[in-house]
Amino acid sequence: MKLKVVNSDEELQDAFNIRKTVFVEEQKVPLEEEIDQFEDASTHFVLYNDQEKPIGAGRFRILDELGKVERICVLKEARGTGAGKVIMLGIEEYAKNLHIPTLKLNAQTYAIPFYEKLGYLVISEEFMDAGIPHKTMKKTLV
């Protein structure tokens, strides 16, 4: 697996296609909520498998002194392979290189154990986003 920082229209389309498959088709998030006003202000990531097929995606934004990790997703056929961890560790490394000390994300509640294994801590009560329960999580990068 290889995680790439998106730097072409084709790679960006790969990331959007994965997000549409996971969030819009599987989870029924409205397209206008999934592809939002923050796309141009974000750094996008796409994960390719060994056959160079896109299998995962995510994005990263800087908010004040925090890094915000968003839209982490992996295609159904690649789940359980460590793909999500590869995406997260790559985004964390990217943030470290920018000297961002703290990352924050809004996790779907079913995914909280995944993020906890990566060192994230829940810092909020449950809230709804796009009809899906979430909690905010935070991690200090060393």
Coordinates of N, CA and C in Angstrom, one line a residue:
M1 N 0.8 -1.2 0.0 CA 0.0 0.0 0.0 C 0.9 1.2 0.0
K2 N 0.4 2.3 -0.7 CA 1.2 3.5 -0.8 C 0.2 4.7 -0.6
L3 N 0.5 5.5 0.4 CA -0.3 6.7 0.6 C 0.4 7.9 -0.1
K4 N -0.5 8.6 -0.9 CA 0.0 9.8 -1.6 C -0.7 11.0 -1.2
V5 N 0.1 12.1 -1.1 CA -0.5 13.4 -1.0 C -1.0 13.8 -2.4
V6 N -2.3 14.1 -2.5 CA -2.8 14.4 -3.8 C -2.2 15.6 -4.4
N7 N -1.7 15.4 -5.7 CA -1.1 16.6 -6.4 C -1.5 16.6 -7.9
S8 N -2.6 15.9 -8.2 CA -3.1 16.0 -9.6 C -4.6 15.9 -9.5
D9 N -5.2 16.3 -10.6 CA -6.7 16.2 -10.7 C -7.1 14.7 -10.7
E10 N -6.4 13.9 -11.3 CA -6.7 12.4 -11.3 C -6.7 11.9 -9.9
E11 N -5.7 12.2 -9.1 CA -5.6 11.7 -7.7 C -6.7 12.3 -6.9
L12 N -7.0 13.5 -7.1 CA -8.1 14.2 -6.3 C -9.5 13.5 -6.7
Q13 N -9.6 13.1 -7.9 CA -10.8 12.4 -8.4 C -10.9 11.0 -7.7
D14 N -9.7 10.4 -7.6 CA -9.7 9.1 -6.9 C -10.1 9.2 -5.5
A15 N -9.7 10.2 -4.8 CA -10.1 10.5 -3.4 C -11.6 10.7 -3.3
F16 N -12.1 11.6 -4.2 CA -13.5 11.9 -4.2 C -14.4 10.7 -4.5
N17 N -13.9 9.8 -5.4 CA -14.7 8.6 -5.8 C -14.7 7.7 -4.6
I18 N -13.7 7.5 -3.8 CA -13.7 6.7 -2.6 C -14.6 7.2 -1.6
R19 N -14.5 8.5 -1.4 CA -15.4 9.2 -0.4 C -16.9 9.0 -0.8
K20 N -17.2 9.2 -2.1 CA -18.6 9.0 -2.5 C -19.0 7.6 -2.3
T21 N -18.2 6.6 -2.6 CA -18.6 5.2 -2.4 C -18.9 5.0 -0.9
V22 N -18.0 5.4 -0.1 CA -18.1 5.0 1.4 C -19.2 5.9 2.0
F23 N -19.1 7.2 1.9 CA -20.0 8.1 2.6 C -21.4 8.3 2.0
V24 N -21.4 8.5 0.7 CA -22.7 8.8 0.0 C -23.4 7.5 -0.3
E25 N -22.8 6.5 -0.9 CA -23.5 5.3 -1.3 C -23.7 4.4 -0.1
E26 N -22.7 4.1 0.7 CA -22.9 3.2 1.8 C -23.6 3.8 3.0
Q27 N -23.2 5.0 3.4 CA -23.7 5.6 4.6 C -24.8 6.6 4.4
K28 N -25.2 6.8 3.1 CA -26.3 7.7 2.7 C -26.1 9.1 3.2
V29 N -24.9 9.6 3.2 CA -24.6 11.0 3.5 C -24.9 11.8 2.2
P30 N -25.7 12.9 2.2 CA -26.0 13.7 1.0 C -24.7 14.2 0.4
L31 N -24.6 14.1 -0.9 CA -23.4 14.5 -1.7 C -23.0 15.9 -1.3
E32 N -24.0 16.8 -1.2 CA -23.7 18.2 -0.9 C -23.1 18.4 0.5
E33 N -23.3 17.4 1.4 CA -22.6 17.5 2.7 C -21.2 16.9 2.6
E34 N -21.1 15.9 1.8 CA -19.8 15.2 1.8 C -18.7 16.0 1.0
I35 N -19.1 16.5 -0.1 CA -18.1 17.4 -0.9 C -18.5 18.8 -0.5
D36 N -17.7 19.5 0.3 CA -18.1 20.7 1.0 C -17.2 21.9 0.6
Q37 N -17.4 23.0 1.3 CA -16.7 24.2 1.0 C -15.2 24.2 1.5
F38 N -14.8 23.1 2.2 CA -13.4 23.1 2.7 C -12.5 22.3 1.8
E39 N -13.0 21.8 0.6 CA -12.1 21.0 -0.2 C -10.9 21.7 -0.7
D40 N -11.1 23.0 -1.1 CA -9.9 23.7 -1.7 C -8.9 24.1 -0.6
A41 N -9.4 24.2 0.7 CA -8.5 24.6 1.8 C -7.9 23.3 2.5
S42 N -8.1 22.2 1.9 CA -7.6 20.9 2.5 C -6.5 20.3 1.7
T43 N -5.6 19.5 2.4 CA -4.7 18.7 1.8 C -5.3 17.3 1.7
H44 N -5.4 16.7 0.5 CA -6.0 15.4 0.3 C -5.0 14.3 0.2
F45 N -5.4 13.1 0.7 CA -4.6 11.9 0.7 C -5.4 10.8 0.0
V46 N -4.7 10.0 -0.8 CA -5.3 8.8 -1.3 C -4.4 7.6 -1.2
L47 N -5.0 6.5 -0.8 CA -4.2 5.3 -0.5 C -4.4 4.3 -1.7
Y48 N -3.3 3.8 -2.3 CA -3.4 2.9 -3.4 C -2.9 1.5 -2.9
N49 N -3.5 0.5 -3.4 CA -3.0 -0.9 -3.1 C -1.9 -1.2 -4.0
D50 N -1.4 -2.4 -3.9 CA -0.2 -2.9 -4.6 C -0.4 -2.9 -6.1
Q51 N -1.7 -3.0 -6.5 CA -2.0 -2.9 -8.0 C -2.3 -1.5 -8.4
E52 N -2.0 -0.5 -7.6 CA -2.2 0.9 -7.8 C -3.6 1.3 -8.0
K53 N -4.5 0.5 -7.3 CA -6.0 0.9 -7.3 C -6.2 1.7 -6.1
P54 N -7.0 2.8 -6.2 CA -7.3 3.6 -5.0 C -8.2 2.8 -4.1
I55 N -7.9 2.7 -2.8 CA -8.6 2.0 -1.8 C -9.0 2.8 -0.6
G56 N -8.4 4.0 -0.4 CA -8.7 4.7 0.8 C -8.4 6.2 0.6
A57 N -8.9 7.0 1.5 CA -8.7 8.5 1.3 C -8.9 9.2 2.7
G58 N -8.5 10.4 2.7 CA -8.7 11.3 3.8 C -8.2 12.7 3.5
R59 N -8.5 13.6 4.4 CA -8.1 15.0 4.1 C -7.7 15.6 5.4
F60 N -6.9 16.7 5.3 CA -6.3 17.4 6.5 C -6.4 18.9 6.3
R61 N -6.8 19.6 7.3 CA -6.9 21.0 7.3 C -6.2 21.6 8.6
I62 N -5.7 22.8 8.5 CA -5.2 23.5 9.6 C -6.2 24.5 10.1
L63 N -6.6 24.3 11.4 CA -7.5 25.2 12.1 C -6.9 25.8 13.3
D64 N -6.6 27.1 13.2 CA -5.8 27.8 14.3 C -4.5 27.0 14.5
E65 N -4.3 26.5 15.7 CA -3.0 25.8 15.9 C -3.2 24.2 15.8
L66 N -4.4 23.8 15.4 CA -4.7 22.4 15.4 C -4.7 21.9 14.0
G67 N -4.4 20.6 13.8 CA -4.6 19.9 12.6 C -5.9 19.2 12.7
K68 N -6.8 19.3 11.7 CA -8.1 18.6 11.7 C -8.0 17.5 10.6
V69 N -8.2 16.3 11.1 CA -8.2 15.1 10.2 C -9.7 14.8 9.9
E70 N -10.0 14.6 8.6 CA -11.3 14.5 8.1 C -11.5 13.5 7.0
R71 N -12.7 13.0 6.9 CA -13.1 12.1 5.7 C -12.2 10.9 5.5
I72 N -11.8 10.3 6.7 CA -11.0 9.1 6.6 C -12.0 7.9 6.2
C73 N -11.6 7.2 5.1 CA -12.5 6.2 4.6 C -11.7 5.1 3.8
V74 N -12.1 3.9 3.9 CA -11.5 2.8 3.2 C -12.6 2.0 2.5
L75 N -12.4 1.6 1.2 CA -13.4 0.8 0.5 C -13.6 -0.5 1.3
K76 N -14.8 -1.0 1.2 CA -15.2 -2.2 1.9 C -14.3 -3.4 1.7
E77 N -13.8 -3.6 0.5 CA -13.0 -4.8 0.2 C -11.6 -4.6 0.8
A78 N -11.2 -3.4 1.2 CA -9.9 -3.2 1.8 C -9.9 -3.0 3.3
R79 N -11.1 -3.1 3.9 CA -11.2 -2.9 5.4 C -10.6 -4.2 6.1
G80 N -9.9 -3.9 7.2 CA -9.3 -5.0 8.0 C -7.9 -5.3 7.5
T81 N -7.4 -4.6 6.6 CA -6.1 -4.8 6.0 C -5.0 -3.9 6.6
G82 N -5.4 -3.0 7.5 CA -4.5 -2.0 8.0 C -4.5 -0.7 7.2
A83 N -5.3 -0.6 6.2 CA -5.4 0.5 5.3 C -5.7 1.8 6.0
G84 N -6.6 1.8 6.9 CA -7.0 3.0 7.7 C -5.8 3.5 8.6
K85 N -5.1 2.5 9.1 CA -3.9 2.9 9.9 C -2.9 3.5 9.1
V86 N -2.7 3.0 7.9 CA -1.7 3.6 7.0 C -2.1 5.1 6.6
I87 N -3.3 5.3 6.4 CA -3.8 6.7 6.1 C -3.5 7.6 7.3
M88 N -3.9 7.1 8.5 CA -3.8 7.9 9.7 C -2.4 8.2 10.0
L89 N -1.5 7.2 10.0 CA -0.1 7.5 10.3 C 0.6 8.4 9.2
G90 N 0.1 8.3 8.0 CA 0.7 9.2 7.0 C 0.2 10.6 7.2
I91 N -1.0 10.8 7.6 CA -1.5 12.2 7.9 C -0.8 12.7 9.1
E92 N -0.6 11.9 10.1 CA 0.1 12.3 11.3 C 1.6 12.8 11.0
E93 N 2.2 12.0 10.1 CA 3.6 12.3 9.7 C 3.6 13.7 9.0
Y94 N 2.6 13.9 8.1 CA 2.5 15.1 7.4 C 2.3 16.3 8.4
A95 N 1.5 16.1 9.4 CA 1.3 17.2 10.4 C 2.5 17.5 11.2
K96 N 3.2 16.4 11.5 CA 4.5 16.6 12.3 C 5.5 17.4 11.5
N97 N 5.6 17.1 10.2 CA 6.5 17.9 9.3 C 6.1 19.4 9.2
L98 N 4.8 19.7 9.5 CA 4.4 21.1 9.5 C 4.4 21.7 10.9
H99 N 5.0 20.9 11.9 CA 5.1 21.3 13.3 C 3.7 21.6 13.9
I100 N 2.7 20.8 13.5 CA 1.4 20.9 14.1 C 1.4 20.0 15.3
P101 N 1.2 20.6 16.5 CA 1.4 19.8 17.8 C 0.2 18.9 18.1
T102 N -1.0 19.2 17.7 CA -2.2 18.5 18.1 C -3.1 18.3 16.9
L103 N -3.7 17.1 16.9 CA -4.7 16.7 15.9 C -6.0 16.5 16.5
K104 N -7.1 16.8 15.8 CA -8.4 16.7 16.2 C -9.2 16.0 15.1
L105 N -10.2 15.2 15.4 CA -11.1 14.6 14.4 C -12.4 14.4 15.0
N106 N -13.4 14.2 14.2 CA -14.8 13.9 14.6 C -15.0 12.5 14.1
A107 N -15.0 11.5 15.1 CA -15.1 10.1 14.7 C -16.6 9.6 14.8
Q108 N -16.9 8.8 13.8 CA -18.2 8.1 13.9 C -18.0 7.2 15.1
T109 N -19.1 7.1 15.9 CA -18.9 6.4 17.2 C -18.4 4.9 17.1
Y110 N -18.9 4.3 16.0 CA -18.4 2.9 15.8 C -16.9 2.8 15.6
A111 N -16.3 3.9 15.1 CA -14.9 3.9 14.8 C -14.0 4.3 15.9
I112 N -14.6 4.7 17.1 CA -13.8 5.2 18.2 C -12.7 4.2 18.6
P113 N -13.0 2.9 18.8 CA -11.9 2.0 19.2 C -10.7 2.0 18.2
F114 N -11.0 2.2 16.9 CA -9.9 2.3 15.9 C -9.0 3.5 16.2
Y115 N -9.6 4.6 16.5 CA -8.8 5.8 16.8 C -8.1 5.8 18.1
E116 N -8.8 5.1 19.1 CA -8.2 5.0 20.4 C -6.9 4.2 20.3
K117 N -6.9 3.1 19.5 CA -5.7 2.3 19.3 C -4.5 3.2 18.8
L118 N -4.9 4.2 18.1 CA -3.8 5.1 17.5 C -3.5 6.3 18.5
G119 N -4.1 6.3 19.7 CA -3.7 7.3 20.7 C -4.6 8.5 20.8
Y120 N -5.8 8.4 20.1 CA -6.7 9.5 20.2 C -7.6 9.3 21.4
L121 N -8.0 10.5 22.1 CA -8.9 10.4 23.2 C -10.2 11.2 22.9
V122 N -11.3 10.7 23.4 CA -12.6 11.3 23.2 C -12.6 12.6 24.1
I123 N -13.0 13.7 23.5 CA -13.1 15.0 24.3 C -14.4 15.6 24.2
S124 N -15.4 14.9 23.7 CA -16.8 15.5 23.6 C -17.9 14.5 23.9
E125 N -19.0 15.1 24.1 CA -20.2 14.2 24.2 C -20.6 13.8 22.7
E126 N -21.5 12.9 22.6 CA -21.9 12.4 21.3 C -22.7 13.5 20.6
F127 N -22.6 13.7 19.3 CA -23.4 14.6 18.5 C -23.7 14.0 17.2
M128 N -24.6 14.5 16.5 CA -25.0 14.0 15.2 C -24.4 14.9 14.1
D129 N -23.9 14.2 13.1 CA -23.4 14.9 11.9 C -23.8 14.0 10.7
A130 N -24.6 14.6 9.8 CA -25.1 13.9 8.6 C -26.0 12.7 9.0
G131 N -26.6 12.8 10.2 CA -27.5 11.8 10.7 C -26.7 10.6 11.3
I132 N -25.4 10.8 11.5 CA -24.6 9.7 12.1 C -24.0 10.2 13.4
P133 N -24.1 9.4 14.5 CA -23.5 9.8 15.8 C -21.9 9.9 15.7
H134 N -21.4 10.9 16.3 CA -20.0 11.2 16.3 C -19.5 11.6 17.7
K135 N -18.2 11.6 18.0 CA -17.6 12.2 19.1 C -16.3 12.8 18.6
T136 N -15.9 14.0 19.2 CA -14.7 14.6 18.9 C -13.5 13.9 19.6
M137 N -12.4 13.7 18.9 CA -11.2 13.1 19.5 C -10.0 14.0 19.3
K138 N -9.0 13.8 20.1 CA -7.8 14.6 20.0 C -6.6 13.8 20.3
K139 N -5.5 14.2 19.7 CA -4.2 13.5 20.0 C -3.1 14.5 19.9
T140 N -2.2 14.5 20.9 CA -1.0 15.3 20.9 C 0.1 14.5 20.2
L141 N 0.7 15.1 19.2 CA 1.8 14.5 18.5 C 3.1 14.7 19.3
V142 N 3.9 13.7 19.3 CA 5.2 13.8 20.0 C 6.3 14.1 19.1

